[in-house]
Amino acid sequence: MTDVDLPGPGTDSQFKGQILVGSRIIDSLSSGLYKDPAACLKELVNNSFDADASRVRVLVKPDADRIIIEDDGVGMTRDQFVKHFSRISESHKRDGSEYTASGRPKIGKIGIGFIAANELCEQMEIFSTTEGSTDLLHVTIDFELMRLPPEARKREGSSDYAKGDYQGEILRADPDAHFTRIFLKQVRGTARDILAGADAPVGGSRDHSLYGLRPDSIARRLSSLDSWSSLDEYSQTMLGVALNVPVTYPDGWIAESYADVVTPFEDQLEALKFRVEYDGTALQKPVVLKADESNSIIRGIELNGRHVGARGYLYAQRGVLRPEDLNGVLIRIRNAAVGEYNNDFMGFPHAEGTLFQRWVTAEIYADDRLEDALNIDRRTLRDTHPAYVELRKWFHDQLRDFLREVRRELHSKQSEQRKQERVTAEVDRIEAAAKRVGQTYGPSVQKVITQAFTPPPPQASTPRPATSKMPRARSARQNINKKFSVSELYEIVLEVAQETLTKETAQAFIEELTKRLRG
């Protein structure tokens, strides 16, 4: 990216106008489309993606009073600006092609992403130039009109509403340069506090912020969190942007043995060659699933439906998934996320595998046919759209079957494994006790105790005689964790003492046993 040259404009290089919006979306725009600053910023970053940028820099710190988003994309001319920005909700991004010159599928379609800036700031300034041109477009957009009531913004004799004023000029640029730089000025109160992380983290610890960390350090930090909410708001915003835009997964984000399932998605994102830096930190998807294959399972899923196609994965690890922000299903269209992880799995019945639903995360990369089901906020999908209906039914069938596998592989088998581990621990204790007894009463007593719970394995070449004690001994080992109450144990020991000891010895034994059981 080159430095901006700012010579004085000529008298015929200035222009101005109004940005209009169709009445069909005025209610949505007036009430606020985006739930948080991350949702706004990701729209601007995705605009850079559609401009074929290979590198985007987002600069927020130190105080977020001014935010800068700059990219090395194709840039735009004055005519392109007027065409794309003068009327919101009429996108022309895909007029020529659904793809960028480098082959990326364009994300923008509805034509409202630029409006995201109005929810962050009072004024937006744009510098942009295209390769081979000496014109540097400079536009300043004032969002003051957006603060007025709708009736004050309605255009006479039209169903359009004014959403902002802009003033532009043409400056001089290096013909070899191509870029767009956006300055969001006078960032509004709450957004400024969130973006800057103005509130002190809980306990004042630096561990609650990701600011200035390298990507590998961020991945390690995320793997140890219960929830992103334990981080400051600055960090949560950064993670929200990273989740939504088409950046790559971090190295080692999942067990290597699952490469055959996840590599196609990794390769798809790598091929886009899209890099985003947030205050100098290279963003990667905040998806880190660190359980190894002994405590987790994964399943690749694919749909070739009548109304929609999709592929993705279902992943579960034993125990409640952490961070909890990943619990649910995330849908991506053209590599951009639709909102965040949906933790009710698109309305999956809560009563089905209630415990195990909390162990699961999933990602679905849907084809373009699902785009028509997108609501205007790009965070939700219309429940009644045929593509979404088909996708949801297919996914619920996949999830239902996957939860049965989770129960079988991660719950039942591991419960049996833990049981066997407890048996082994008990046998080890008995063997240690037998060894101590053997030192006093001789090896024959030690052998009797040991063989009762640790019989030698049978020889494959030698048939076991019918009178063998092996089945009984194995049964004793299997029941070694049987629980006895004090009274039950007392009865057994007293009975054995009376049957095997002299009266005097039994009396001394019972008195000493009683003292020890009483503690």
Short mmCIF file of C-alpha atoms in Angstrom, two decimals, residues 1-308:
data_model
loop_
_atom_site.label_atom_id
_atom_site.label_comp_id
_atom_site.label_asym_id
_atom_site.label_seq_id
_atom_site.Cartn_x
_atom_site.Cartn_y
_atom_site.Cartn_z
CA MET A 1 0.00 0.00 0.00
CA THR A 2 1.37 3.42 -0.92
CA ASP A 3 1.14 6.70 0.95
CA VAL A 4 -1.77 8.95 0.15
CA ASP A 5 -0.86 12.06 -1.89
CA LEU A 6 -3.07 15.02 -1.01
CA PRO A 7 -2.58 17.92 -3.46
CA GLY A 8 -5.16 20.66 -3.75
CA PRO A 9 -8.16 19.74 -5.93
CA GLY A 10 -9.16 21.55 -9.09
CA THR A 11 -12.55 23.28 -9.31
CA ASP A 12 -13.99 20.63 -11.64
CA SER A 13 -12.80 17.69 -9.52
CA GLN A 14 -15.30 18.12 -6.69
CA PHE A 15 -18.67 16.42 -6.41
CA LYS A 16 -21.32 15.79 -3.78
CA GLY A 17 -24.63 14.03 -3.33
CA GLN A 18 -26.88 12.00 -1.09
CA ILE A 19 -26.98 8.33 -0.21
CA LEU A 20 -30.50 6.94 -0.53
CA VAL A 21 -32.12 3.81 0.76
CA GLY A 22 -35.23 2.04 -0.48
CA SER A 23 -38.22 2.12 1.85
CA ARG A 24 -38.37 -1.68 1.93
CA ILE A 25 -35.50 -1.85 4.40
CA ILE A 26 -35.88 1.46 6.20
CA ASP A 27 -37.29 -0.15 9.33
CA SER A 28 -34.36 -2.53 9.62
CA LEU A 29 -31.80 0.19 9.04
CA SER A 30 -33.46 2.57 11.46
CA SER A 31 -33.53 0.05 14.28
CA GLY A 32 -29.93 -1.08 13.75
CA LEU A 33 -28.82 -4.03 11.67
CA TYR A 34 -25.75 -5.06 13.60
CA LYS A 35 -25.70 -6.30 17.16
CA ASP A 36 -22.12 -5.33 18.01
CA PRO A 37 -18.97 -3.65 16.60
CA ALA A 38 -17.58 -7.00 15.42
CA ALA A 39 -20.59 -7.47 13.13
CA CYS A 40 -19.99 -4.00 11.68
CA LEU A 41 -16.27 -4.42 11.17
CA LYS A 42 -16.60 -7.81 9.50
CA GLU A 43 -18.83 -6.20 6.83
CA LEU A 44 -16.09 -3.72 5.98
CA VAL A 45 -13.42 -6.45 5.97
CA ASN A 46 -15.57 -8.59 3.68
CA ASN A 47 -15.83 -5.61 1.32
CA SER A 48 -12.03 -5.75 1.07
CA PHE A 49 -12.25 -9.46 0.33
CA ASP A 50 -14.64 -8.72 -2.54
CA ALA A 51 -12.17 -6.11 -3.80
CA ASP A 52 -9.61 -8.94 -4.22
CA ALA A 53 -7.37 -7.62 -1.45
CA SER A 54 -4.68 -10.01 -0.27
CA ARG A 55 -4.00 -7.99 2.88
CA VAL A 56 -6.27 -5.94 5.11
CA ARG A 57 -5.16 -3.93 8.12
CA VAL A 58 -7.61 -2.96 10.84
CA LEU A 59 -6.24 -0.36 13.26
CA VAL A 60 -8.24 0.25 16.43
CA LYS A 61 -5.85 0.99 19.25
CA PRO A 62 -4.91 3.07 21.16
CA ASP A 63 -8.29 4.59 21.96
CA ALA A 64 -10.60 3.66 19.06
CA ASP A 65 -11.58 7.31 18.49
CA ARG A 66 -10.57 6.71 14.88
CA ILE A 67 -10.60 3.29 13.21
CA ILE A 68 -8.73 2.59 9.98
CA ILE A 69 -9.43 -0.24 7.55
CA GLU A 70 -7.01 -0.33 4.65
CA ASP A 71 -6.48 -2.90 1.92
CA ASP A 72 -4.50 -3.54 -1.25
CA GLY A 73 -7.57 -4.43 -3.32
CA VAL A 74 -8.53 -3.19 -6.76
CA GLY A 75 -9.86 0.12 -5.43
CA MET A 76 -12.68 2.13 -7.02
CA THR A 77 -13.22 5.12 -9.24
CA ARG A 78 -15.57 8.07 -8.78
CA ASP A 79 -18.14 6.50 -11.10
CA GLN A 80 -17.98 3.20 -9.21
CA PHE A 81 -18.48 4.97 -5.91
CA VAL A 82 -21.53 6.84 -7.15
CA LYS A 83 -22.96 3.63 -8.61
CA HIS A 84 -22.36 1.49 -5.54
CA PHE A 85 -22.98 3.97 -2.75
CA SER A 86 -25.61 6.39 -3.90
CA ARG A 87 -28.42 3.93 -3.36
CA ILE A 88 -28.20 1.37 -0.60
CA SER A 89 -29.87 -2.06 -1.06
CA GLU A 90 -29.05 -2.13 -4.78
CA SER A 91 -25.75 -3.97 -4.95
CA HIS A 92 -23.87 -3.96 -8.24
CA LYS A 93 -20.96 -6.09 -7.03
CA ARG A 94 -22.02 -9.09 -9.03
CA ASP A 95 -23.19 -7.32 -12.18
CA GLY A 96 -20.19 -8.52 -14.15
CA SER A 97 -19.42 -11.77 -12.34
CA GLU A 98 -20.16 -13.77 -9.21
CA TYR A 99 -16.39 -14.00 -8.72
CA THR A 100 -13.48 -11.62 -8.34
CA ALA A 101 -10.67 -11.49 -10.87
CA SER A 102 -8.66 -13.96 -8.76
CA GLY A 103 -11.58 -16.38 -8.61
CA ARG A 104 -12.96 -15.65 -5.16
CA PRO A 105 -16.74 -16.02 -4.72
CA LYS A 106 -17.97 -12.51 -3.82
CA ILE A 107 -19.60 -12.27 -0.41
CA GLY A 108 -21.56 -9.02 -0.82
CA LYS A 109 -24.90 -9.17 -2.55
CA ILE A 110 -27.59 -7.22 -0.73
CA GLY A 111 -25.81 -3.87 -0.89
CA ILE A 112 -25.99 -2.71 2.73
CA GLY A 113 -22.61 -3.68 4.18
CA PHE A 114 -21.30 -0.14 3.90
CA ILE A 115 -24.11 1.04 6.20
CA ALA A 116 -22.36 -0.86 9.01
CA ALA A 117 -20.06 2.15 9.38
CA ASN A 118 -22.93 4.38 10.43
CA GLU A 119 -23.45 2.28 13.55
CA LEU A 120 -19.83 2.81 14.55
CA CYS A 121 -19.09 6.44 13.78
CA GLU A 122 -20.40 9.87 12.84
CA GLN A 123 -18.24 10.31 9.76
CA MET A 124 -16.55 8.04 7.23
CA GLU A 125 -13.69 9.08 5.01
CA ILE A 126 -12.59 7.04 1.97
CA PHE A 127 -9.41 7.21 -0.11
CA SER A 128 -9.26 4.83 -3.07
CA THR A 129 -7.44 4.43 -6.38
CA THR A 130 -7.25 1.82 -9.11
CA GLU A 131 -4.16 0.49 -10.84
CA GLY A 132 -3.20 2.51 -13.91
CA SER A 133 -5.14 5.59 -12.83
CA THR A 134 -3.75 8.88 -11.55
CA ASP A 135 -7.06 9.68 -9.87
CA LEU A 136 -7.30 9.32 -6.12
CA LEU A 137 -10.91 9.25 -4.98
CA HIS A 138 -11.47 11.08 -1.71
CA VAL A 139 -14.97 11.01 -0.23
CA THR A 140 -16.27 12.08 3.17
CA ILE A 141 -19.65 10.71 4.26
CA ASP A 142 -21.59 12.43 7.03
CA PHE A 143 -24.07 10.17 8.85
CA GLU A 144 -25.85 13.02 10.64
CA LEU A 145 -28.93 12.47 8.47
CA MET A 146 -29.23 8.97 9.86
CA ARG A 147 -29.87 10.35 13.33
CA LEU A 148 -33.01 12.19 12.18
CA PRO A 149 -36.49 10.58 12.37
CA PRO A 150 -37.60 8.81 9.14
CA GLU A 151 -40.21 11.43 8.24
CA ALA A 152 -37.50 14.10 8.18
CA ARG A 153 -35.45 12.02 5.72
CA LYS A 154 -38.11 11.01 3.22
CA ARG A 155 -37.49 12.35 -0.30
CA GLU A 156 -40.39 14.36 -1.70
CA GLY A 157 -42.42 12.40 -4.24
CA SER A 158 -40.38 9.24 -3.65
CA SER A 159 -40.37 6.17 -1.44
CA ASP A 160 -36.64 6.71 -0.76
CA TYR A 161 -35.09 7.93 2.48
CA ALA A 162 -31.85 9.91 2.69
CA LYS A 163 -29.25 8.09 4.80
CA GLY A 164 -26.29 10.43 4.57
CA ASP A 165 -24.56 13.27 2.74
CA TYR A 166 -21.23 12.87 1.00
CA GLN A 167 -18.69 15.24 -0.47
CA GLY A 168 -15.97 14.06 -2.78
CA GLU A 169 -12.96 15.23 -4.72
CA ILE A 170 -10.39 13.77 -7.05
CA LEU A 171 -6.76 14.03 -5.95
CA ARG A 172 -3.58 12.76 -7.58
CA ALA A 173 -2.36 9.16 -7.21
CA ASP A 174 0.55 6.98 -8.26
CA PRO A 175 -0.64 5.07 -11.38
CA ASP A 176 0.99 1.89 -10.03
CA ALA A 177 -0.99 2.03 -6.78
CA HIS A 178 -4.30 0.33 -5.98
CA PHE A 179 -5.86 0.45 -2.54
CA THR A 180 -8.75 1.58 -0.40
CA ARG A 181 -8.37 3.26 2.97
CA ILE A 182 -11.36 3.91 5.17
CA PHE A 183 -11.24 6.17 8.21
CA LEU A 184 -14.10 5.86 10.68
CA LYS A 185 -14.08 9.13 12.59
CA GLN A 186 -15.75 10.16 15.81
CA VAL A 187 -16.46 6.60 16.85
CA ARG A 188 -19.65 6.58 18.89
CA GLY A 189 -19.68 6.11 22.68
CA THR A 190 -20.49 2.47 23.37
CA ALA A 191 -18.74 1.21 20.26
CA ARG A 192 -15.62 3.16 21.18
CA ASP A 193 -15.52 1.65 24.68
CA ILE A 194 -15.98 -1.87 23.34
CA LEU A 195 -13.43 -1.58 20.53
CA ALA A 196 -10.80 -0.06 22.77
CA GLY A 197 -11.52 -2.47 25.62
CA ALA A 198 -11.91 0.56 27.84
CA ASP A 199 -13.27 -1.39 30.79
CA ALA A 200 -10.57 -2.98 32.94
CA PRO A 201 -10.53 -6.79 32.75
CA VAL A 202 -11.71 -8.77 35.74
CA GLY A 203 -9.01 -8.67 38.38
CA GLY A 204 -6.93 -6.32 36.21
CA SER A 205 -4.93 -9.24 34.79
CA ARG A 206 -3.30 -9.00 31.36
CA ASP A 207 -4.28 -12.64 30.89
CA HIS A 208 -7.77 -11.40 30.03
CA SER A 209 -6.66 -9.61 26.86
CA LEU A 210 -5.37 -10.86 23.50
CA TYR A 211 -3.98 -7.46 22.51
CA GLY A 212 -0.50 -7.73 21.01
CA LEU A 213 -0.32 -11.54 21.13
CA ARG A 214 0.96 -13.69 18.28
CA PRO A 215 -1.49 -16.06 16.58
CA ASP A 216 0.05 -19.15 18.22
CA SER A 217 -0.22 -17.52 21.65
CA ILE A 218 -3.87 -16.67 20.98
CA ALA A 219 -4.58 -20.28 19.97
CA ARG A 220 -3.04 -21.55 23.21
CA ARG A 221 -5.02 -19.06 25.24
CA LEU A 222 -8.29 -19.99 23.55
CA SER A 223 -7.73 -23.69 24.23
CA SER A 224 -7.74 -23.02 27.98
CA LEU A 225 -10.78 -20.73 28.18
CA ASP A 226 -14.21 -21.68 29.46
CA SER A 227 -15.76 -18.78 27.56
CA TRP A 228 -14.72 -15.80 25.46
CA SER A 229 -16.62 -13.66 27.97
CA SER A 230 -13.67 -13.99 30.35
CA LEU A 231 -11.71 -11.79 27.92
CA ASP A 232 -11.98 -8.01 27.63
CA GLU A 233 -14.39 -6.54 25.07
CA TYR A 234 -11.56 -5.58 22.75
CA SER A 235 -10.52 -9.24 22.50
CA GLN A 236 -14.08 -10.48 22.08
CA THR A 237 -14.53 -8.05 19.18
CA MET A 238 -11.34 -9.25 17.53
CA LEU A 239 -12.48 -12.88 17.86
CA GLY A 240 -15.90 -11.99 16.45
CA VAL A 241 -14.31 -10.53 13.32
CA ALA A 242 -11.98 -13.51 12.94
CA LEU A 243 -14.87 -15.96 13.21
CA ASN A 244 -16.85 -14.30 10.44
CA VAL A 245 -14.34 -13.40 7.71
CA PRO A 246 -12.57 -15.86 5.33
CA VAL A 247 -9.26 -16.26 7.20
CA THR A 248 -7.50 -19.58 7.78
CA TYR A 249 -7.57 -21.98 10.72
CA PRO A 250 -4.65 -21.86 13.18
CA ASP A 251 -1.94 -24.51 13.01
CA GLY A 252 -2.75 -27.53 15.14
CA TRP A 253 -6.33 -26.44 15.76
CA ILE A 254 -7.49 -30.06 15.75
CA ALA A 255 -5.91 -33.51 16.14
CA GLU A 256 -3.69 -34.47 13.21
CA SER A 257 -5.51 -37.77 12.84
CA TYR A 258 -8.61 -35.85 11.68
CA ALA A 259 -6.80 -34.33 8.69
CA ASP A 260 -8.75 -36.39 6.16
CA VAL A 261 -11.96 -34.69 7.35
CA VAL A 262 -10.82 -31.09 7.80
CA THR A 263 -8.09 -30.66 5.16
CA PRO A 264 -10.58 -29.82 2.36
CA PHE A 265 -11.84 -26.84 4.38
CA GLU A 266 -8.32 -25.74 5.30
CA ASP A 267 -7.23 -25.93 1.67
CA GLN A 268 -10.30 -24.02 0.51
CA LEU A 269 -9.46 -21.11 2.79
CA GLU A 270 -5.72 -21.21 2.07
CA ALA A 271 -6.48 -20.90 -1.65
CA LEU A 272 -8.23 -17.56 -1.06
CA LYS A 273 -4.92 -15.97 0.04
CA PHE A 274 -6.67 -13.50 2.31
CA ARG A 275 -4.81 -12.05 5.29
CA VAL A 276 -6.29 -9.73 7.91
CA GLU A 277 -4.27 -7.96 10.59
CA TYR A 278 -5.98 -6.52 13.64
CA ASP A 279 -3.68 -4.01 15.34
CA GLY A 280 -0.73 -5.98 13.96
CA THR A 281 -2.02 -9.43 14.92
CA ALA A 282 -2.74 -11.79 12.03
CA LEU A 283 -6.29 -13.06 12.46
CA GLN A 284 -7.07 -16.77 12.29
CA LYS A 285 -10.32 -18.55 12.97
CA PRO A 286 -10.79 -18.77 16.75
CA VAL A 287 -11.61 -22.47 16.49
CA VAL A 288 -9.29 -24.58 18.64
CA LEU A 289 -10.30 -28.17 19.47
CA LYS A 290 -7.43 -29.63 21.46
CA ALA A 291 -8.79 -33.00 22.65
CA ASP A 292 -6.90 -36.00 21.23
CA GLU A 293 -8.56 -38.85 19.36
CA SER A 294 -8.94 -40.94 22.53
CA ASN A 295 -11.35 -38.34 23.95
CA SER A 296 -13.01 -37.05 20.80
CA ILE A 297 -14.61 -38.13 17.54
CA ILE A 298 -15.26 -36.39 14.24
CA ARG A 299 -17.51 -37.10 11.27
CA GLY A 300 -17.47 -35.52 7.82
CA ILE A 301 -20.95 -34.78 6.45
CA GLU A 302 -22.17 -33.90 2.96
CA LEU A 303 -25.52 -32.98 1.40
CA ASN A 304 -26.42 -32.99 -2.29
CA GLY A 305 -29.99 -31.83 -2.01
CA ARG A 306 -32.70 -30.59 -4.28
CA HIS A 307 -32.61 -27.04 -2.94
CA VAL A 308 -29.15 -26.80 -1.38
#
